Amino acid sequence: MTILDGKKVSNEIQEEIALEVQKMKNNGEKVPHLAAIIVGNDGASLTYVNSKVRACKRVGFESSEYRMSSNTSELKLLAKIEELNKNDDIDGFIVQLPLPPQINTQKVLLAVDADKDVDGFHPTNFGKMSLDMSSFIPATPFGILELLERYDIPTKGKHTVVIGRSYIVGRPMSILMGRQGFPGNSTVTLTHEFTKNITQITSQADIIIIAVGIPHFLKAEMVKDDAVIIDVGITRVPDDSKPRGYRISGDVDFENVSKKASYITPVPGGVGPMTIAMLLKNTLLAKETHRAKQLQKD
Ligand code: NAP
């Protein structure tokens, strides 16, 4: 059994990006600039945005953070998005989810300029991804592809079962694993809450990618020998023995499933760190697109 070390691979990718940034600096070019909008004070969201900003600093990107209060109106947020769309200094930006209930998330995601949509959530990018065209791929699925590629895990002709159909993980993952190329060319089954006899399906899978947010959902009896297991789940479970009062749990019963798996991601240290690295990679791509557009204008 091999542990897919997302932390190590993420650090390698960040070192590669830092080298690219250094080259830009040496050539007198502007470095990529990532901005983040955060609405409200959700603890997990603040932690995620902080770690994104720290990662930008590590690789030499510029970064900006726009904090808005939890009672911000939809109109005010849309105006901020328009401001960032027009700001030539910013190459890409994210609107941290979830948003407060008075704001329509779909409306917000549609308002982001698709060329600056480094989260890959805009329908233009989602459509391009589905059509095998070059686009921003959502960071978590992109990170999973990168892990499979860097560990050279065969996917062609394999049966991949994706558990969970969220727009940010499960749904795009199911499309990407079925696309032509590597990683891809899998036969994909997408499962969700209404899937019947899920154990019958997962126990036929060569590769399982799970994103449901239910700690230890995937048990050893649901997995066949030598399966590849990718655990996306991150749930804070109350734990008084920890200084923060909680521990992070994945969707996989790691202790028992790892005894059967050929490859498995740990939580933490698997998919999570890859997500950050791929957001940076998307920002690098956004900067190139932005630069090409500016050269065309000049
Ligand atoms: P989500 O929006 O929380 O939705 C959960 C999905 O799981 C839904 O599609 C739901 O099905 C499905 N589901 C629930 N119960 C199920 C069951 N009994 N059998 C099969 N499917 C079931 O999904 P998400 O945003 O992708 O988040 C999932 C987990 O991944 C969370 O723990 C989240 O924190 C984590 N996450 C981690 C990263 C990372 O960087 N590592 C990134 C994103 C998310 P229905 O559609 O039928 O309701």
Coordinates of C-alpha atoms and ligand atoms in Angstrom, one line a residue:
M1 CA 0.0 0.0 0.0
T2 CA 1.3 3.4 -0.9
I3 CA 0.2 6.6 0.8
L4 CA -0.5 9.4 -1.7
D5 CA 1.5 12.2 0.0
G6 CA -0.4 15.3 -1.0
K7 CA 1.6 17.5 1.2
K8 CA 4.9 16.5 -0.4
V9 CA 3.5 16.8 -4.0
S10 CA 1.9 20.1 -3.1
N11 CA 5.3 21.4 -1.9
E12 CA 6.9 20.2 -5.1
I13 CA 4.3 22.1 -7.2
Q14 CA 4.7 25.2 -5.1
E15 CA 8.5 25.1 -5.6
E16 CA 8.0 24.8 -9.4
I17 CA 5.6 27.8 -9.3
A18 CA 8.1 29.8 -7.2
L19 CA 10.8 29.1 -9.8
E20 CA 8.4 30.4 -12.6
V21 CA 7.7 33.5 -10.5
Q22 CA 11.5 34.1 -10.0
K23 CA 11.9 33.9 -13.8
M24 CA 9.2 36.5 -14.2
K25 CA 10.9 38.8 -11.7
N26 CA 14.2 38.3 -13.5
N27 CA 12.6 39.4 -16.8
G28 CA 11.1 42.4 -15.1
E29 CA 7.6 41.0 -15.6
K30 CA 4.7 41.6 -13.1
V31 CA 4.1 38.6 -10.8
P32 CA 0.7 36.9 -10.7
H33 CA -1.9 38.5 -8.4
L34 CA -4.6 36.5 -6.7
A35 CA -7.4 38.2 -4.8
A36 CA -10.0 36.7 -2.4
I37 CA -13.4 38.1 -1.3
I38 CA -14.7 36.7 1.9
V39 CA -18.2 37.6 3.2
G40 CA -18.9 37.0 6.9
N41 CA -16.9 35.4 9.7
D42 CA -17.2 31.7 9.2
G43 CA -14.2 30.1 11.0
A44 CA -13.4 27.4 8.4
S45 CA -13.7 30.0 5.5
L46 CA -11.3 32.4 7.3
T47 CA -8.8 29.6 7.8
Y48 CA -9.0 28.6 4.1
V49 CA -8.5 32.1 2.9
N50 CA -5.6 32.6 5.3
S51 CA -3.9 29.5 4.0
K52 CA -4.4 30.6 0.4
V53 CA -2.9 34.1 1.1
R54 CA 0.0 32.4 2.9
A55 CA 0.6 30.1 -0.1
C56 CA 0.6 33.1 -2.4
K57 CA 3.3 34.7 -0.3
R58 CA 5.4 31.5 -0.3
V59 CA 5.6 31.3 -4.1
G60 CA 6.1 35.1 -4.6
F61 CA 2.6 36.0 -5.9
E62 CA 0.9 39.2 -4.9
S63 CA -2.3 38.7 -3.0
S64 CA -5.2 40.8 -1.7
E65 CA -8.0 40.0 0.7
Y66 CA -11.4 41.8 0.6
R67 CA -13.4 41.2 3.8
M68 CA -17.1 42.1 3.8
S69 CA -19.5 41.9 6.7
S70 CA -22.0 39.0 7.0
N71 CA -24.9 41.4 6.3
T72 CA -23.4 42.6 3.0
S73 CA -26.1 42.9 0.3
E74 CA -26.0 40.9 -2.9
L75 CA -25.8 44.2 -4.8
K76 CA -22.7 45.3 -2.8
L77 CA -21.0 42.0 -3.4
L78 CA -21.7 42.2 -7.2
A79 CA -20.3 45.7 -7.3
K80 CA -17.1 44.4 -5.6
I81 CA -16.8 41.6 -8.1
E82 CA -17.3 44.1 -11.0
E83 CA -14.5 46.2 -9.5
L84 CA -12.1 43.2 -9.4
N85 CA -13.2 42.1 -13.0
K86 CA -12.0 45.5 -14.2
N87 CA -8.9 45.8 -12.1
D88 CA -6.0 45.2 -14.5
D89 CA -3.6 44.5 -11.6
I90 CA -5.5 41.4 -10.5
D91 CA -5.1 38.3 -12.6
G92 CA -7.5 36.0 -10.8
F93 CA -9.8 36.0 -7.8
I94 CA -12.1 33.8 -5.7
V95 CA -15.2 34.4 -3.8
Q96 CA -15.0 32.1 -0.8
L97 CA -18.0 29.9 -0.3
P98 CA -20.4 29.4 1.5
L99 CA -22.1 32.9 1.2
P100 CA -24.7 34.2 3.6
P101 CA -28.3 33.3 2.8
Q102 CA -29.3 36.8 1.5
I103 CA -26.9 36.3 -1.4
N104 CA -27.6 34.1 -4.4
T105 CA -24.5 32.0 -5.0
Q106 CA -25.2 31.2 -8.6
K107 CA -25.7 34.9 -9.5
V108 CA -22.4 35.7 -7.8
L109 CA -20.4 32.9 -9.6
L110 CA -21.9 34.1 -12.9
A111 CA -20.7 37.6 -12.3
V112 CA -17.0 36.6 -12.1
D113 CA -15.1 37.2 -15.3
A114 CA -14.5 33.7 -16.7
D115 CA -10.9 34.6 -17.5
K116 CA -10.3 35.5 -13.8
D117 CA -12.3 32.6 -12.4
V118 CA -9.4 30.6 -10.9
D119 CA -11.8 28.5 -8.9
G120 CA -13.2 27.2 -12.3
F121 CA -16.8 27.5 -11.1
H122 CA -18.1 29.8 -13.9
P123 CA -20.4 27.9 -16.4
T124 CA -18.1 28.9 -19.2
N125 CA -15.2 27.1 -17.6
F126 CA -17.3 24.2 -16.5
G127 CA -18.7 23.9 -20.1
K128 CA -15.2 24.1 -21.6
M129 CA -13.9 21.5 -19.2
S130 CA -16.8 19.1 -20.2
L131 CA -15.9 19.7 -23.9
D132 CA -12.2 18.8 -23.4
M133 CA -11.3 22.5 -24.1
S134 CA -8.6 24.3 -22.2
S135 CA -10.1 26.0 -19.1
F136 CA -9.7 26.5 -15.4
I137 CA -10.4 23.2 -13.7
P138 CA -11.8 23.5 -10.1
A139 CA -8.8 23.2 -7.8
T140 CA -9.8 20.1 -5.8
P141 CA -10.5 17.9 -8.9
F142 CA -7.4 19.4 -10.6
G143 CA -5.4 18.4 -7.5
I144 CA -6.7 14.8 -7.6
L145 CA -5.7 14.5 -11.3
E146 CA -2.3 15.8 -10.5
L147 CA -1.8 13.3 -7.7
L148 CA -2.9 10.4 -10.0
E149 CA -0.5 11.6 -12.7
R150 CA 2.5 12.2 -10.5
Y151 CA 2.1 8.7 -8.9
D152 CA 1.6 7.3 -12.4
I153 CA -1.6 5.5 -11.3
P154 CA -3.3 3.8 -14.3
T155 CA -6.8 5.1 -15.0
K156 CA -7.5 3.9 -18.6
G157 CA -10.3 1.3 -18.7
K158 CA -10.6 1.3 -14.9
H159 CA -13.9 1.6 -13.2
T160 CA -14.0 4.8 -11.2
V161 CA -16.7 5.3 -8.6
V162 CA -17.3 8.9 -7.5
I163 CA -19.3 9.3 -4.3
G164 CA -20.9 12.7 -3.9
R165 CA -22.1 15.0 -6.8
S166 CA -21.2 18.5 -5.6
Y167 CA -20.5 21.1 -8.3
I168 CA -17.0 21.7 -6.8
V169 CA -15.8 18.1 -6.4
G170 CA -17.9 15.1 -7.3
R171 CA -19.6 16.3 -10.5
P172 CA -16.4 17.8 -12.2
M173 CA -14.4 14.7 -11.0
S174 CA -16.9 12.4 -12.7
I175 CA -16.5 14.4 -16.0
L176 CA -12.7 14.5 -15.8
M177 CA -12.2 10.8 -15.1
G178 CA -14.3 10.0 -18.2
R179 CA -12.5 12.4 -20.5
Q180 CA -10.0 11.3 -23.1
G181 CA -6.3 11.2 -22.0
F182 CA -4.4 10.6 -18.8
P183 CA -5.7 10.7 -16.1
G184 CA -9.0 9.8 -17.7
N185 CA -10.4 7.1 -20.0
S186 CA -12.1 5.6 -17.0
T187 CA -15.6 4.2 -16.9
V188 CA -17.3 6.3 -14.4
T189 CA -20.2 5.8 -12.0
L190 CA -21.4 8.9 -10.1
T191 CA -23.2 8.1 -6.9
H192 CA -25.2 10.3 -4.4
E193 CA -27.7 10.2 -1.6
F194 CA -30.3 8.3 -3.6
T195 CA -28.0 5.6 -5.0
K196 CA -29.3 2.2 -4.0
N197 CA -27.0 -0.7 -3.0
I198 CA -23.9 1.6 -2.9
T199 CA -21.7 -1.2 -1.5
Q200 CA -22.5 -3.3 -4.5
I201 CA -21.2 -0.5 -6.7
T202 CA -18.1 0.6 -4.6
S203 CA -17.0 -3.0 -4.3
Q204 CA -16.6 -3.2 -8.1
A205 CA -14.5 0.0 -8.2
D206 CA -10.8 0.1 -9.2
I207 CA -10.7 3.8 -8.1
I208 CA -13.0 5.4 -5.5
I209 CA -13.1 9.2 -5.1
I210 CA -15.3 10.2 -2.1
A211 CA -16.5 13.7 -1.2
V212 CA -19.6 13.4 1.0
G213 CA -18.5 15.1 4.3
I214 CA -19.5 12.1 6.5
P215 CA -16.6 10.8 8.6
H216 CA -15.7 7.2 8.0
F217 CA -18.5 6.7 5.4
L218 CA -16.3 4.3 3.3
K219 CA -15.7 1.1 5.2
A220 CA -13.4 -1.8 4.4
E221 CA -16.3 -4.1 3.4
M222 CA -17.2 -1.6 0.7
V223 CA -13.9 -1.8 -1.1
K224 CA -12.2 -4.5 -3.2
D225 CA -8.6 -5.5 -2.7
D226 CA -6.0 -3.2 -4.3
A227 CA -8.5 -0.4 -5.0
V228 CA -7.2 3.2 -5.2
I229 CA -8.8 5.4 -2.6
I230 CA -9.0 9.2 -2.8
D231 CA -10.6 10.8 0.3
V232 CA -11.7 14.4 -0.2
G233 CA -13.7 14.7 3.0
I234 CA -12.8 17.3 5.7
T235 CA -15.0 17.3 8.7
R236 CA -14.3 18.9 12.1
V237 CA -15.2 16.4 14.7
P238 CA -15.4 17.6 18.4
D239 CA -12.4 16.2 20.3
D240 CA -11.5 17.6 23.8
S241 CA -8.1 16.0 23.7
K242 CA -7.0 18.4 20.9
P243 CA -5.9 22.0 21.7
R244 CA -8.4 23.4 19.2
G245 CA -11.3 21.2 20.6
Y246 CA -11.7 19.3 17.3
R247 CA -9.9 16.9 15.0
I248 CA -10.2 16.7 11.2
S249 CA -11.8 13.5 9.8
G250 CA -11.9 12.2 6.3
D251 CA -14.8 10.3 4.6
V252 CA -12.8 7.0 4.7
D253 CA -12.2 4.6 7.6
F254 CA -8.5 4.9 6.9
E255 CA -7.3 2.4 9.5
N256 CA -9.2 -0.5 7.9
V257 CA -9.6 0.6 4.3
S258 CA -5.8 1.2 4.0
K259 CA -5.2 -2.5 4.7
K260 CA -7.0 -3.4 1.4
A261 CA -6.0 -0.4 -0.8
S262 CA -3.1 -0.2 -3.3
Y263 CA -3.0 3.6 -2.9
I264 CA -4.8 5.8 -0.5
T265 CA -4.8 9.5 0.5
P266 CA -4.6 10.4 4.2
V267 CA -6.7 13.1 5.9
P268 CA -5.1 15.5 6.6
G269 CA -2.2 15.6 4.2
G270 CA -3.8 14.2 1.0
V271 CA -6.2 16.1 -1.2
G272 CA -6.4 19.3 1.0
P273 CA -2.8 20.6 0.3
M274 CA -3.2 19.7 -3.4
T275 CA -6.2 22.1 -3.6
I276 CA -4.1 25.1 -2.6
A277 CA -1.3 24.1 -5.0
M278 CA -3.7 23.9 -7.9
L279 CA -5.4 27.2 -7.1
L280 CA -1.9 28.7 -7.4
K281 CA -1.4 26.9 -10.7
N282 CA -4.7 28.3 -12.0
T283 CA -3.6 31.8 -11.0
L284 CA -0.4 31.3 -13.0
L285 CA -2.5 30.3 -16.0
A286 CA -4.8 33.3 -15.4
K287 CA -1.8 35.6 -15.4
E288 CA -0.6 34.1 -18.8
T289 CA -4.1 34.6 -20.3
H290 CA -4.3 38.1 -18.9
R291 CA -0.9 39.0 -20.3
A292 CA -1.8 37.6 -23.7
K293 CA -5.1 39.6 -23.7
Q294 CA -3.2 42.8 -22.8
L295 CA -0.6 42.2 -25.5
Q296 CA -3.4 41.8 -28.1
K297 CA -4.9 45.2 -26.9
D298 CA -1.6 47.1 -27.2
Ligands
NAP1 P1 -21.4 18.6 -0.4 O1 -21.9 19.8 -1.1 O2 -21.2 18.7 1.0 O3 -22.4 17.5 -0.8 C1 -22.2 16.2 -0.3 C2 -22.5 15.2 -1.4 O4 -22.5 13.9 -0.8 C3 -23.9 15.3 -2.1 O5 -23.7 15.2 -3.5 C4 -24.7 14.2 -1.5 O6 -25.7 13.7 -2.3 C5 -23.6 13.2 -1.2 N1 -24.1 12.2 -0.2 C6 -24.6 12.5 1.0 N2 -24.9 11.4 1.6 C7 -24.6 10.4 0.8 C8 -24.8 9.0 0.9 N3 -25.3 8.4 2.0 N4 -24.4 8.2 -0.2 C9 -23.9 8.8 -1.3 N5 -23.7 10.1 -1.4 C10 -24.1 10.9 -0.4 O7 -20.0 18.1 -1.1 P2 -18.6 18.8 -1.2 O8 -18.7 20.3 -1.2 O9 -17.9 18.1 -2.3 O10 -17.9 18.4 0.2 C11 -17.8 17.1 0.6 C12 -16.6 16.9 1.6 O11 -15.4 17.3 0.9 C13 -16.8 17.9 2.8 O12 -16.3 17.2 3.9 C14 -15.9 19.1 2.4 O13 -15.4 19.8 3.5 C15 -14.8 18.4 1.7 N6 -14.0 19.2 0.7 C16 -12.7 19.1 0.8 C17 -11.9 19.8 -0.1 C18 -10.4 19.7 -0.1 O14 -9.7 20.5 -0.5 N7 -9.9 18.6 0.4 C19 -12.5 20.6 -1.1 C20 -13.9 20.7 -1.1 C21 -14.7 19.9 -0.2 P3 -27.0 14.5 -2.9 O15 -26.4 15.4 -4.0 O16 -27.9 13.5 -3.3 O17 -27.4 15.4 -1.7

